PDB file of C-alpha atoms and ligand atoms in Angstrom:
ATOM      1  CA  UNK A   1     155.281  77.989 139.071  1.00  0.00           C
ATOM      2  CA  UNK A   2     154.365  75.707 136.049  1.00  0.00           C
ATOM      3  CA  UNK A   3     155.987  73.118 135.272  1.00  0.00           C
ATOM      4  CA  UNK A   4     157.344  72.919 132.414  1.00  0.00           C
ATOM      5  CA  UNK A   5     157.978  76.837 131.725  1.00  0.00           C
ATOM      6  CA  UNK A   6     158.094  77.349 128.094  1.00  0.00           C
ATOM      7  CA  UNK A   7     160.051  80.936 127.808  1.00  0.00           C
ATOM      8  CA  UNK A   8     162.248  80.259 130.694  1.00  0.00           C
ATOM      9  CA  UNK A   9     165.061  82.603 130.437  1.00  0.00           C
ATOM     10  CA  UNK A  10     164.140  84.476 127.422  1.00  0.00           C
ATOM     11  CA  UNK A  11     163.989  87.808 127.105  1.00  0.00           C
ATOM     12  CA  UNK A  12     160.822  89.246 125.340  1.00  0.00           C
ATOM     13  CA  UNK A  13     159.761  93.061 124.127  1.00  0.00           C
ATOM     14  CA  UNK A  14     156.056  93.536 123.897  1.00  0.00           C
ATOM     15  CA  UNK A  15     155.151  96.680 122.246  1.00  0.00           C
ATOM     16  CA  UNK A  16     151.436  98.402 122.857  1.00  0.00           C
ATOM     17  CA  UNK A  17     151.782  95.947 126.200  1.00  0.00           C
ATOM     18  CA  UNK A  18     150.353  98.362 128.157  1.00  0.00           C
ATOM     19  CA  UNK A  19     146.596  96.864 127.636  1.00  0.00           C
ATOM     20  CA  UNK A  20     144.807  94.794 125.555  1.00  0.00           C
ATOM     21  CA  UNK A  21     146.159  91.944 123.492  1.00  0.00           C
ATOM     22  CA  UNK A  22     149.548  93.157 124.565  1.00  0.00           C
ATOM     23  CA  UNK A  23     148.964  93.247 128.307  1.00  0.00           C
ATOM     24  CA  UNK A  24     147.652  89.575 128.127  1.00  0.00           C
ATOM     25  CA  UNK A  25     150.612  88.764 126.188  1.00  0.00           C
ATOM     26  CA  UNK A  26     152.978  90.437 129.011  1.00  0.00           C
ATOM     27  CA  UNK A  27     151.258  88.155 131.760  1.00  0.00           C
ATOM     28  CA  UNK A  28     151.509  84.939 129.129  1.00  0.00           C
ATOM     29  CA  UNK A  29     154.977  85.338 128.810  1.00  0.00           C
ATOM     30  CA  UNK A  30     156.363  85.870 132.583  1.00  0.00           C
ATOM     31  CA  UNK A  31     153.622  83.092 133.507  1.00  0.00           C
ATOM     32  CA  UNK A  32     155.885  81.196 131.231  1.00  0.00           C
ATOM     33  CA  UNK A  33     159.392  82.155 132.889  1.00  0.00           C
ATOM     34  CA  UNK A  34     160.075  84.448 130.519  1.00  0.00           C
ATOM     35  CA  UNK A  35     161.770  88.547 131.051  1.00  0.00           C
ATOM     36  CA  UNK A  36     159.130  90.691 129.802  1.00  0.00           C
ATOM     37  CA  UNK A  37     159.662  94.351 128.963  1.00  0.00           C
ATOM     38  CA  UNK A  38     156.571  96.108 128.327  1.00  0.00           C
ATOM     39  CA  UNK A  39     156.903  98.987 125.498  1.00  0.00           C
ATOM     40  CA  UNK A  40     154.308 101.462 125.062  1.00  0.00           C
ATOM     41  CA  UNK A  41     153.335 105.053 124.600  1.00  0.00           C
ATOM     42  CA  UNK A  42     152.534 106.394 127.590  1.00  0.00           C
ATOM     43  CA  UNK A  43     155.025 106.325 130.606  1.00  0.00           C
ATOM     44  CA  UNK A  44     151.965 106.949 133.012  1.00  0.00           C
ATOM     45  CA  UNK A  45     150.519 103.532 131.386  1.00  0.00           C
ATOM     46  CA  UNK A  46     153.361 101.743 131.280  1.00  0.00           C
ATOM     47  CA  UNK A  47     154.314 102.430 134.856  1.00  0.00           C
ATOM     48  CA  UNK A  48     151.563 101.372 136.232  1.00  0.00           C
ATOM     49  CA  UNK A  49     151.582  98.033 134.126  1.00  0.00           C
ATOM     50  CA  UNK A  50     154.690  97.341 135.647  1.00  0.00           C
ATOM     51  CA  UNK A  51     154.168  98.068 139.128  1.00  0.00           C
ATOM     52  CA  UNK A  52     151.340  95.987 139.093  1.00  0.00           C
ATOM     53  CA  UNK A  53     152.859  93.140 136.902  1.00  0.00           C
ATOM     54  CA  UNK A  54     156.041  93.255 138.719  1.00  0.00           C
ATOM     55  CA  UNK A  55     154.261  93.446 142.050  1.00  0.00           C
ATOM     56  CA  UNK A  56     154.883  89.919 143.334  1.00  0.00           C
ATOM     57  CA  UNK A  57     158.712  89.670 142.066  1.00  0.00           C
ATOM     58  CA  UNK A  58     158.065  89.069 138.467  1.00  0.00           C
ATOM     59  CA  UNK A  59     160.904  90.169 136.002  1.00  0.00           C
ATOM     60  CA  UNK A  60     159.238  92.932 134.268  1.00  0.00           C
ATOM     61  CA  UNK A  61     160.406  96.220 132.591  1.00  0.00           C
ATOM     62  CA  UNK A  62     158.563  98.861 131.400  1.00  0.00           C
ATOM     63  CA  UNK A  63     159.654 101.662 128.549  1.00  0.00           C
ATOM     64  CA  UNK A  64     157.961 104.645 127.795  1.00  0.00           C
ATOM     65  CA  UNK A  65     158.414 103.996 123.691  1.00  0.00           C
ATOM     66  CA  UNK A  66     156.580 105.486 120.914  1.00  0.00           C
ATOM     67  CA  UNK A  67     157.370 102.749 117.603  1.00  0.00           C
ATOM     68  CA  UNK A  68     157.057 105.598 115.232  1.00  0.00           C
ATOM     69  CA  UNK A  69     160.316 106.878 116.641  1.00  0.00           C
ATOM     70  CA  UNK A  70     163.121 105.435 116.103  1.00  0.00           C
ATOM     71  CA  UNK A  71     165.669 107.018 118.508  1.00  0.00           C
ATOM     72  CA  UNK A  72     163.153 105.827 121.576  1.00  0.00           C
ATOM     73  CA  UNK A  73     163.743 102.331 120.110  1.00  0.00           C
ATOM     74  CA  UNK A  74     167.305 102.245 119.847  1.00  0.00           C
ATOM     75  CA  UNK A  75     167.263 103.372 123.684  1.00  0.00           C
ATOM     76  CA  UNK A  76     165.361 100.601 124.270  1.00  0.00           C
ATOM     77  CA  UNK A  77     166.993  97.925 122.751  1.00  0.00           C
ATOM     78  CA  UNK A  78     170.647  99.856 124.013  1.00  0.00           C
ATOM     79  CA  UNK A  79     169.396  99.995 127.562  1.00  0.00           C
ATOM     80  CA  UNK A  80     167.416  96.357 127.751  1.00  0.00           C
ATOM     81  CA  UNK A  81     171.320  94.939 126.170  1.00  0.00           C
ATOM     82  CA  UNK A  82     173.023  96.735 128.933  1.00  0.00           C
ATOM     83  CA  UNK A  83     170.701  95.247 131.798  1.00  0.00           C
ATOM     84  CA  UNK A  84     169.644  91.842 130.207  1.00  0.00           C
ATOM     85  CA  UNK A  85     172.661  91.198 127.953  1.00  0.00           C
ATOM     86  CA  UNK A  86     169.692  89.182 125.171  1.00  0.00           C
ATOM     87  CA  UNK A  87     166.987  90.017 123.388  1.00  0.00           C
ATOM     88  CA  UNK A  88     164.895  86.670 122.063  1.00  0.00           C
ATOM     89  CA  UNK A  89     161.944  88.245 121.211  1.00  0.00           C
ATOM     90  CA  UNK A  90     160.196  91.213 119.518  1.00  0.00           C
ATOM     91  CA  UNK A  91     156.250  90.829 119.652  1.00  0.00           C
ATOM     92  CA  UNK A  92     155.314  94.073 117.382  1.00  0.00           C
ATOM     93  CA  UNK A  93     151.670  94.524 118.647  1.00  0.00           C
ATOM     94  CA  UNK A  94     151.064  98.005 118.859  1.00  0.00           C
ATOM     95  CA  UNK A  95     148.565  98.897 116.638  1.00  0.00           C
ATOM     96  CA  UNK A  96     145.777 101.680 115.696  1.00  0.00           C
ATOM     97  CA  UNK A  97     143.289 102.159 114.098  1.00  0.00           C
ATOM     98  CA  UNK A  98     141.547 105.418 112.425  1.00  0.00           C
ATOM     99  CA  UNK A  99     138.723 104.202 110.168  1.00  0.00           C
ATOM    100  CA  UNK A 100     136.697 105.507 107.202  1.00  0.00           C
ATOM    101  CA  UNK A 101     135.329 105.180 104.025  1.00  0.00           C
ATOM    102  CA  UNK A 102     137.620 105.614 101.224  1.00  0.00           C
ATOM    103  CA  UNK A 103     135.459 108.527 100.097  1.00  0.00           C
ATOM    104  CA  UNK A 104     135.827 110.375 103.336  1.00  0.00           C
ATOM    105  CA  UNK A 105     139.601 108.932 104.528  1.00  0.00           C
ATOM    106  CA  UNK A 106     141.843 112.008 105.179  1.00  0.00           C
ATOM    107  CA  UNK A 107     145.381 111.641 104.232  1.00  0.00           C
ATOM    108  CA  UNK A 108     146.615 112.623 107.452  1.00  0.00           C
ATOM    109  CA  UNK A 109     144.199 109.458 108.939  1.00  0.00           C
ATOM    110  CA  UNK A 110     145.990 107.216 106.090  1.00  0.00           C
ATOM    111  CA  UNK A 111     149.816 108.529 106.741  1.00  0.00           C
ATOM    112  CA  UNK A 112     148.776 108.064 111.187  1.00  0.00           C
ATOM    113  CA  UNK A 113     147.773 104.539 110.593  1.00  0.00           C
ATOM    114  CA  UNK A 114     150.820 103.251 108.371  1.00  0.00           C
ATOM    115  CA  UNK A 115     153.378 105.378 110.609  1.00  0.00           C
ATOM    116  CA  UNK A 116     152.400 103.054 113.603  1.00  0.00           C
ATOM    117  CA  UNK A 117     151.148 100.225 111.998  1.00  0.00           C
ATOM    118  CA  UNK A 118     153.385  99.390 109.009  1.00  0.00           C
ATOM    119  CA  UNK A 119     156.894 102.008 110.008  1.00  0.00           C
ATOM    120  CA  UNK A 120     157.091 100.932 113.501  1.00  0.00           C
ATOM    121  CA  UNK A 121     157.035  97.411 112.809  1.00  0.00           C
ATOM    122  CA  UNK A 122     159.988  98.023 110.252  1.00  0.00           C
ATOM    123  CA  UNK A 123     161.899 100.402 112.847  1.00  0.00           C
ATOM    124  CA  UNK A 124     161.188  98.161 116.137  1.00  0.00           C
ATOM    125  CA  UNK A 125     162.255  94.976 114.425  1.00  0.00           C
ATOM    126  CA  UNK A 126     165.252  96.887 112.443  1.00  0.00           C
ATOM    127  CA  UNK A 127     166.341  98.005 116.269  1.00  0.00           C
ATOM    128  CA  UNK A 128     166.329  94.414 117.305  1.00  0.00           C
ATOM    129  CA  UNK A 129     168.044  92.808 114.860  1.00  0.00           C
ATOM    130  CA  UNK A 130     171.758  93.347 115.034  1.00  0.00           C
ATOM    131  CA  UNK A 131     171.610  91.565 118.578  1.00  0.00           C
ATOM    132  CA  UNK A 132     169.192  89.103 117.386  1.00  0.00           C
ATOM    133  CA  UNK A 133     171.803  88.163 114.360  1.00  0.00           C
ATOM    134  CA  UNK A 134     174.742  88.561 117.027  1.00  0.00           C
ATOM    135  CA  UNK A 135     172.917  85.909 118.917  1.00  0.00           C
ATOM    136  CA  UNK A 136     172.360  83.986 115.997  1.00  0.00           C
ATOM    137  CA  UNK A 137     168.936  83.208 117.212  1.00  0.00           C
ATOM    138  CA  UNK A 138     165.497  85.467 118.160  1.00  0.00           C
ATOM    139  CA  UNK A 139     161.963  85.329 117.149  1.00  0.00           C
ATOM    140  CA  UNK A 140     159.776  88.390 115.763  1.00  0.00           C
ATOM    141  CA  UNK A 141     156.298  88.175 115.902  1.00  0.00           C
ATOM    142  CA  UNK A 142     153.660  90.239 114.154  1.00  0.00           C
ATOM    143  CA  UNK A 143     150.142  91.522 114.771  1.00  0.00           C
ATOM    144  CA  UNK A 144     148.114  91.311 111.664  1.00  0.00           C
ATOM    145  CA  UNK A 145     144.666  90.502 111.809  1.00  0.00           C
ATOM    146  CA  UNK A 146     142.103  88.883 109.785  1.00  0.00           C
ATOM    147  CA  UNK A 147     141.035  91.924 108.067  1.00  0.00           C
ATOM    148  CA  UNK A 148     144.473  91.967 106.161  1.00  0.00           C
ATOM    149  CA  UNK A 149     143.777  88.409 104.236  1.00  0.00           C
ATOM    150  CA  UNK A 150     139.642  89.441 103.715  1.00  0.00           C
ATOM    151  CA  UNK A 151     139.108  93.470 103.938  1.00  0.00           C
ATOM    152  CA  UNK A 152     137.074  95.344 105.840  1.00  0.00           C
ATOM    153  CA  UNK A 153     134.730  98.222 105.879  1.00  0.00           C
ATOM    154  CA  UNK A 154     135.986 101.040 106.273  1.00  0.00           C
ATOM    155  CA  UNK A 155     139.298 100.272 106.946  1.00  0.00           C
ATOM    156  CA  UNK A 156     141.675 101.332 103.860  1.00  0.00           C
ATOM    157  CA  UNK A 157     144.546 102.201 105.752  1.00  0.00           C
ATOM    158  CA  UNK A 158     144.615  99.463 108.726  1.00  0.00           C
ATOM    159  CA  UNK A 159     144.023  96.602 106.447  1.00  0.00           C
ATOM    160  CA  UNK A 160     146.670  97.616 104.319  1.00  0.00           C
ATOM    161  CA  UNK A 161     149.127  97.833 107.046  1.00  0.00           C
ATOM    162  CA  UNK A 162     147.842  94.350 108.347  1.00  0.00           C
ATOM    163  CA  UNK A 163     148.528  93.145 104.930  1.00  0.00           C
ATOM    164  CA  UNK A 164     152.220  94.972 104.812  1.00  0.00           C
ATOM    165  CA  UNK A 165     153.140  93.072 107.966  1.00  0.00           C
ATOM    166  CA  UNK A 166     152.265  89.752 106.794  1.00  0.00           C
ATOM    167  CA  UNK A 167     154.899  90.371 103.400  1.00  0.00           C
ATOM    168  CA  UNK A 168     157.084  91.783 106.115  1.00  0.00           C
ATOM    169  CA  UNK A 169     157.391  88.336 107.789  1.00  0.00           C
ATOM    170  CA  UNK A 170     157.473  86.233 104.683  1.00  0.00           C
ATOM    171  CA  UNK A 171     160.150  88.580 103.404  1.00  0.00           C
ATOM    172  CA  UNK A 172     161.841  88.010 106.848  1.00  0.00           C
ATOM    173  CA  UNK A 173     161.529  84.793 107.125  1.00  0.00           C
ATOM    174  CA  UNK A 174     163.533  84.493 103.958  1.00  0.00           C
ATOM    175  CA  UNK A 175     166.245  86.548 104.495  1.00  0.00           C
ATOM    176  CA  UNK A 176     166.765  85.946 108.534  1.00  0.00           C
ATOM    177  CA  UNK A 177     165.434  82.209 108.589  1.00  0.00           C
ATOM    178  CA  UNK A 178     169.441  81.210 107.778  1.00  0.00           C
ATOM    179  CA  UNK A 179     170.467  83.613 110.473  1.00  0.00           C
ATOM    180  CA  UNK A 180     168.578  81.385 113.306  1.00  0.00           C
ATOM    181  CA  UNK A 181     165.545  84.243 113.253  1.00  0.00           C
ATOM    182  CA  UNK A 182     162.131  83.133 112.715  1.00  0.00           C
ATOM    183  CA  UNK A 183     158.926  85.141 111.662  1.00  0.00           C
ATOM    184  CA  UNK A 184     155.539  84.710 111.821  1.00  0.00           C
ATOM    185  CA  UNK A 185     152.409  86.638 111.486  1.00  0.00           C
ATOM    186  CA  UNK A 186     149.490  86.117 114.066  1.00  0.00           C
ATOM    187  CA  UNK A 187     145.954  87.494 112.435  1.00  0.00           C
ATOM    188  CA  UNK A 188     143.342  88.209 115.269  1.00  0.00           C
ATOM    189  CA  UNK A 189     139.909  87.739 114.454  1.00  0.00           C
ATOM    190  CA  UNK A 190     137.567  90.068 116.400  1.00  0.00           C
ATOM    191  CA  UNK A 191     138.956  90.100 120.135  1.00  0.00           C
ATOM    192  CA  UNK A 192     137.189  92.096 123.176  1.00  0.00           C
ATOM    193  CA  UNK A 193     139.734  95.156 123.818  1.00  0.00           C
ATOM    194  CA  UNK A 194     139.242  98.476 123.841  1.00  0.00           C
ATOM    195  CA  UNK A 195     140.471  98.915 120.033  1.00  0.00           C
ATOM    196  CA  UNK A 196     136.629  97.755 119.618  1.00  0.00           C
ATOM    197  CA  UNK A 197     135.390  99.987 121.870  1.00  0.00           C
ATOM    198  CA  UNK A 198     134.063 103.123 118.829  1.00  0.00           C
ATOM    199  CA  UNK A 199     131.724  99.993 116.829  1.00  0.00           C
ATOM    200  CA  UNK A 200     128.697 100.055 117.554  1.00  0.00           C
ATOM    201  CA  UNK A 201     126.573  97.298 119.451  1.00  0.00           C
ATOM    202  CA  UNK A 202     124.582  96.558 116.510  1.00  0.00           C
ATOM    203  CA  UNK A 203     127.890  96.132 114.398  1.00  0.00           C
ATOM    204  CA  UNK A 204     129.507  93.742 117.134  1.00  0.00           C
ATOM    205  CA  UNK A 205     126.517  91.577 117.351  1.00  0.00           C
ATOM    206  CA  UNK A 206     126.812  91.016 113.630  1.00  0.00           C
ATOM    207  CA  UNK A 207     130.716  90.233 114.063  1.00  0.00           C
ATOM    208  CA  UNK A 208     129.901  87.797 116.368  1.00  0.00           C
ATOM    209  CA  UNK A 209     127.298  85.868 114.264  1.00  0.00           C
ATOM    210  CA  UNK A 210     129.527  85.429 111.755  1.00  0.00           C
ATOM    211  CA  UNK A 211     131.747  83.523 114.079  1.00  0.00           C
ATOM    212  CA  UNK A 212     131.573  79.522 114.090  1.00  0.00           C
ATOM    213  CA  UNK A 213     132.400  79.322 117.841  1.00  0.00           C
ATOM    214  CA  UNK A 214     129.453  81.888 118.876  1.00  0.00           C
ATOM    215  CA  UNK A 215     131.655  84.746 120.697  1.00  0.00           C
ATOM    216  CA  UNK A 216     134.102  87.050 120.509  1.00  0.00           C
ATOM    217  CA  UNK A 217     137.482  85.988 121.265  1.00  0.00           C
ATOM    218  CA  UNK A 218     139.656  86.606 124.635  1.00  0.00           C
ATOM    219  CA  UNK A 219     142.711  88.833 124.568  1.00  0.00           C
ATOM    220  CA  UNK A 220     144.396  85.680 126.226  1.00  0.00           C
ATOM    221  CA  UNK A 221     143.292  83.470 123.378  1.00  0.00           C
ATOM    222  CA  UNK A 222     145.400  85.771 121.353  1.00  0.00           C
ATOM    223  CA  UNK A 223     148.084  85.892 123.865  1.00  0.00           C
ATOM    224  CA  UNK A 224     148.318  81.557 123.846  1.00  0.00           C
ATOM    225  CA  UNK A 225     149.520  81.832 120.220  1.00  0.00           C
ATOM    226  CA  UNK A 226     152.679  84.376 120.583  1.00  0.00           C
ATOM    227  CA  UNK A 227     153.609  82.392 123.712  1.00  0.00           C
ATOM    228  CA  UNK A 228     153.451  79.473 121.429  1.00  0.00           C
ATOM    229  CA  UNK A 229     155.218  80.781 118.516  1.00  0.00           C
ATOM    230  CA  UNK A 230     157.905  82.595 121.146  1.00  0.00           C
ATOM    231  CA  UNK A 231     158.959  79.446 122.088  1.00  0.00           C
ATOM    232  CA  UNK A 232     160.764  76.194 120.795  1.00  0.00           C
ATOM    233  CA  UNK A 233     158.202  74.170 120.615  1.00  0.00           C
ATOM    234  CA  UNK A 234     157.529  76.282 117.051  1.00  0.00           C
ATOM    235  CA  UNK A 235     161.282  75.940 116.454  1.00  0.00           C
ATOM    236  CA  UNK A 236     160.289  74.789 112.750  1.00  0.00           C
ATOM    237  CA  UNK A 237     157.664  77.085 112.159  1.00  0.00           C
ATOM    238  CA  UNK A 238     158.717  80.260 109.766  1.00  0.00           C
ATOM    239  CA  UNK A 239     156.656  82.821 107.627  1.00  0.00           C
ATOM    240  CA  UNK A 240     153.451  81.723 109.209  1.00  0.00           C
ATOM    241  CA  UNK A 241     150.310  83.576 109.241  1.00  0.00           C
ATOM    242  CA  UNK A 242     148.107  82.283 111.534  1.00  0.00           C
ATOM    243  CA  UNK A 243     144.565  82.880 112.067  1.00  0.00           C
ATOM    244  CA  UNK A 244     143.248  83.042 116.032  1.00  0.00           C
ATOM    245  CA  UNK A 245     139.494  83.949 114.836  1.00  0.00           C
ATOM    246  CA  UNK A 246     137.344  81.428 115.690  1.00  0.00           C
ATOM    247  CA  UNK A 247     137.031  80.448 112.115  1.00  0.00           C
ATOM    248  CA  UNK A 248     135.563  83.974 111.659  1.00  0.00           C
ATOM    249  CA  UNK A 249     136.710  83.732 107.806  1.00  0.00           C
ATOM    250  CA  UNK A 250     135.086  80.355 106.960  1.00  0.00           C
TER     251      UNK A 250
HETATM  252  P1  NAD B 301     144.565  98.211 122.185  1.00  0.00           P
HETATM  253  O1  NAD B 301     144.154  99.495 121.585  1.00  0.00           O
HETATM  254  O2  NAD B 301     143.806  97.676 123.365  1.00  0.00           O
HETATM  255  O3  NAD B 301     146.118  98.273 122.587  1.00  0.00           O
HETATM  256  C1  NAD B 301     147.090  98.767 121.705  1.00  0.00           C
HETATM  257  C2  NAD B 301     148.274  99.257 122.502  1.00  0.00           C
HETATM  258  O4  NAD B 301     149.219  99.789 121.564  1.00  0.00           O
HETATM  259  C3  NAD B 301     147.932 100.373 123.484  1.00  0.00           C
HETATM  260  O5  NAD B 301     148.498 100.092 124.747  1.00  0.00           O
HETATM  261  C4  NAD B 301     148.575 101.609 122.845  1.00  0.00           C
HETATM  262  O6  NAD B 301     149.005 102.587 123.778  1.00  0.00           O
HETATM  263  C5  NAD B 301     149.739 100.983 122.096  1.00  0.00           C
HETATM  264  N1  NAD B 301     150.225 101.858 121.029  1.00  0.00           N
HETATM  265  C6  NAD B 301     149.494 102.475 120.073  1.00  0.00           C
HETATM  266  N2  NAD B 301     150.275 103.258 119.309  1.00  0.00           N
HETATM  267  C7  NAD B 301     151.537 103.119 119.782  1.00  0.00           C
HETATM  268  C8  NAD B 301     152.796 103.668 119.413  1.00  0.00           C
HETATM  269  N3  NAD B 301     152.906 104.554 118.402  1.00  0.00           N
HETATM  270  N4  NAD B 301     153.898 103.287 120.103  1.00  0.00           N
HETATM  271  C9  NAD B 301     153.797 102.419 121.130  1.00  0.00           C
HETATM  272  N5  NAD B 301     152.625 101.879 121.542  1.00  0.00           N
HETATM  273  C10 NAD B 301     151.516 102.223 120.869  1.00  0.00           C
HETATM  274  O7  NAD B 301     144.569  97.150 120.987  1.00  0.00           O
HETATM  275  P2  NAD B 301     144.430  95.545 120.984  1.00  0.00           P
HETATM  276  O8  NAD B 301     143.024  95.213 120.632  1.00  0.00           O
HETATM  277  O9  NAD B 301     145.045  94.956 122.197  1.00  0.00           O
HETATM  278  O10 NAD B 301     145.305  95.205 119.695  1.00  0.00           O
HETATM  279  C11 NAD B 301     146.666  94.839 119.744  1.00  0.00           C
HETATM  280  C12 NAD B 301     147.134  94.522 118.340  1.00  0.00           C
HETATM  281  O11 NAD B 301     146.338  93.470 117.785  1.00  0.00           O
HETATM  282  C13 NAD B 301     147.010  95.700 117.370  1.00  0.00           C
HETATM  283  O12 NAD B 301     148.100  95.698 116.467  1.00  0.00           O
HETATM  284  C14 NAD B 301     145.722  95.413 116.643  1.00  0.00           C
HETATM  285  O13 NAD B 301     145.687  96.020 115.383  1.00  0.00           O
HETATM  286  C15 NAD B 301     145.770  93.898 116.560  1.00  0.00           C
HETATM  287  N6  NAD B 301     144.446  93.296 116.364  1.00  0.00           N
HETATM  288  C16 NAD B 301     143.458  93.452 117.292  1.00  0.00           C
HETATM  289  C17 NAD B 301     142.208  92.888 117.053  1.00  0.00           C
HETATM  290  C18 NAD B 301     141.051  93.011 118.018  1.00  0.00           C
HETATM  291  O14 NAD B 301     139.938  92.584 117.661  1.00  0.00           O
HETATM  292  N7  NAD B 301     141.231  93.527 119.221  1.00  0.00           N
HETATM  293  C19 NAD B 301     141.980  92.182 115.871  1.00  0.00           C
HETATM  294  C20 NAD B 301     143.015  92.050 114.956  1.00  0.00           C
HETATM  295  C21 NAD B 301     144.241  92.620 115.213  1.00  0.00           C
END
C-alpha cells in the first residue's frame, strides 16, 4: 500500500478503461486507494479487465457501456449510486478514431467519430452530474489530445472532436466551478496503444523525431496526469488543458 494514497475513498468512472490509456488509468487510480469502475464497450472486455484487476481484492467494477447511448449511462451512474452511494470522478477517455483526407472523409466516418468522441462526452458527463452537484463536489476529466490545439493529417473529424472537448471543459469549468466541480482537459501527445496500431512504421518513426524527449510516450505517463488532476492536490486547478507530449508541439 502507498503511503500517502492520493484517491483514497473516491469513487472514479473510467470510460474506454478496458485497454489502453484507460486501462493504465484504472490501475493508477486503485494503486491510489481509489473505487474504480471500468466502463467500456464490450462486456467480454470489460469482464475480463475486472477479473484480472480485481483479482487480488481491489475495488473494481466493470460496466458493459457504450457512451453513445445514453440509457446504458444512466444505468450506470443509477446502479454505481445504489452500490457506492458517490461518484467523484468521470474520466471521459473513450475515444476513436476513423481517419481520412477531407477529400475522401465519408459522412458516415465524420457523424461515427463525433457520436463517440464529442456526444458521449456530453451524455457521460450530463449522467454524472446531478450527483456530482448533489455532492457539491466531483471532478470530470477529458481526453483531448494534441492534435486538437495543432491539426493533423488526415484527421477532420477526430481533431475536431478533440477540439470540442477542450470548449467543453472551459465552458464547464465556468458554469460548475461554483458548484465545487472542476474540469480539465488532458491532451496526449503520441502514446503507444493500440489506437496507433493502423500508422504505418515509417509514419511513427517520424512522430517520434519530432519529439524533444526521443520516444513515444507510456500509457502510464498519461495515466500520472488524471490521477493528478483526480485528486486534491489540483484542488485549484480548473479549465486546464494540459499537454502530456513530450513537448511534441514545441
Ligand atoms: P484505445 O483504442 O487503446 O482504447 C480506447 C477504449 O475506448 C477501448 O477500450 C474502446 O473499447 C473504448 N471505446 C471506444 N468507443 C467506445 C464507446 N462508444 N463506448 C465505450 N467505450 C468505447 O485508445 P487509447 O490510445 O488508450 O486512447 C484513449 C483516449 O486517449 C482516446 O480518447 C484517444 O483519442 C485519446 N488519445 C490517445 C492518444 C494516443 O496516442 N494513444 C493521443 C491523444 C489522445
Amino acid at each position: 500500500m502507498a503511503a500517502h494514497m492520493r484517491l483514497q475513498g473516491k469513487v472514479a468512472i473510467i470510460t474506454g478503461g478496458a485497454q489502453g490509456i484507460g486501462l493504465a488509468t484504472a490501475r493508477k487510480f486503485l494503486d491510489e486507494g481509489a473505487q474504480v469502475v471500468i466502463a467500456d464497450r464490450s462486456g467480454a472486455a470489460v469482464d475480463a479487465v475486472v477479473a484480472e484487476l480485481g483479482a487480488g481484492g481491489a475495488p473494481v467494477r466493470g460496466y458493459a457501456v457504450d457512451v453513445t447511448h445514453a440509457g446504458e449511462l444512466k444505468a450506470l451512474v443509477a446502479g454505481l449510486l445504489a452500490e457506492a452511494g458517490r461518484i467523484d470522478v468521470l474520466v471521459n477517455n473513450a475515444g476513436i478514431t476513423q481517419d481520412a483526407r477531407l477529400v475522401n472523409m465519408t459522412e458516415e466516418q465524420f457523424d461515427r467519430v463525433i457520436d463517440v468522441n464529442l456526444r458521449g462526452v456530453f451524455l457521460a458527463s450530463q449522467a454524472v452530474l446531478p450527483a456530482m452537484l448533489a455532492q457539491g463536489a466531483g471532478v470530470i476529466l477529458n481526453a483531448s489530445s494534441v492534435v486538437a490545439l495543432y491539426g493533423n493529417f488526415g484527421q477532420t473529424n477526430y481533431a475536431a472532436s478533440k477540439a470540442g472537448v477542450i470548449a467543453f471543459v472551459k465552458t464547464w469549468a465556468r458554469e460548475l466551478g461554483p458548484k465545487g466541480i472542476r474540469c480539465n482537459a488532458v491532451c496526449p501527445g503520441f502514446i503507444a496503444t493500440s489506437i496507433l496500431a493502423t500508422i504505418p512504421a515509417k509514419v511513427l518513426e517520424q512522430m517520434r523525431v519530432r519529439v524533444p524527449l526521443g520516444r513515444l510516450g507510456r500509457p502510464e505517463e498519461v495515466a500520472n496526469a488524471y490521477a493528478f488532476l483526480a485528486s486534491d492536490e489540483a484542488s485549484y486547478i480548473n479549465g486546464a488543458v494540459l499537454e502530456v507530449g513530450g513537448g511534441l508541439t514545441l
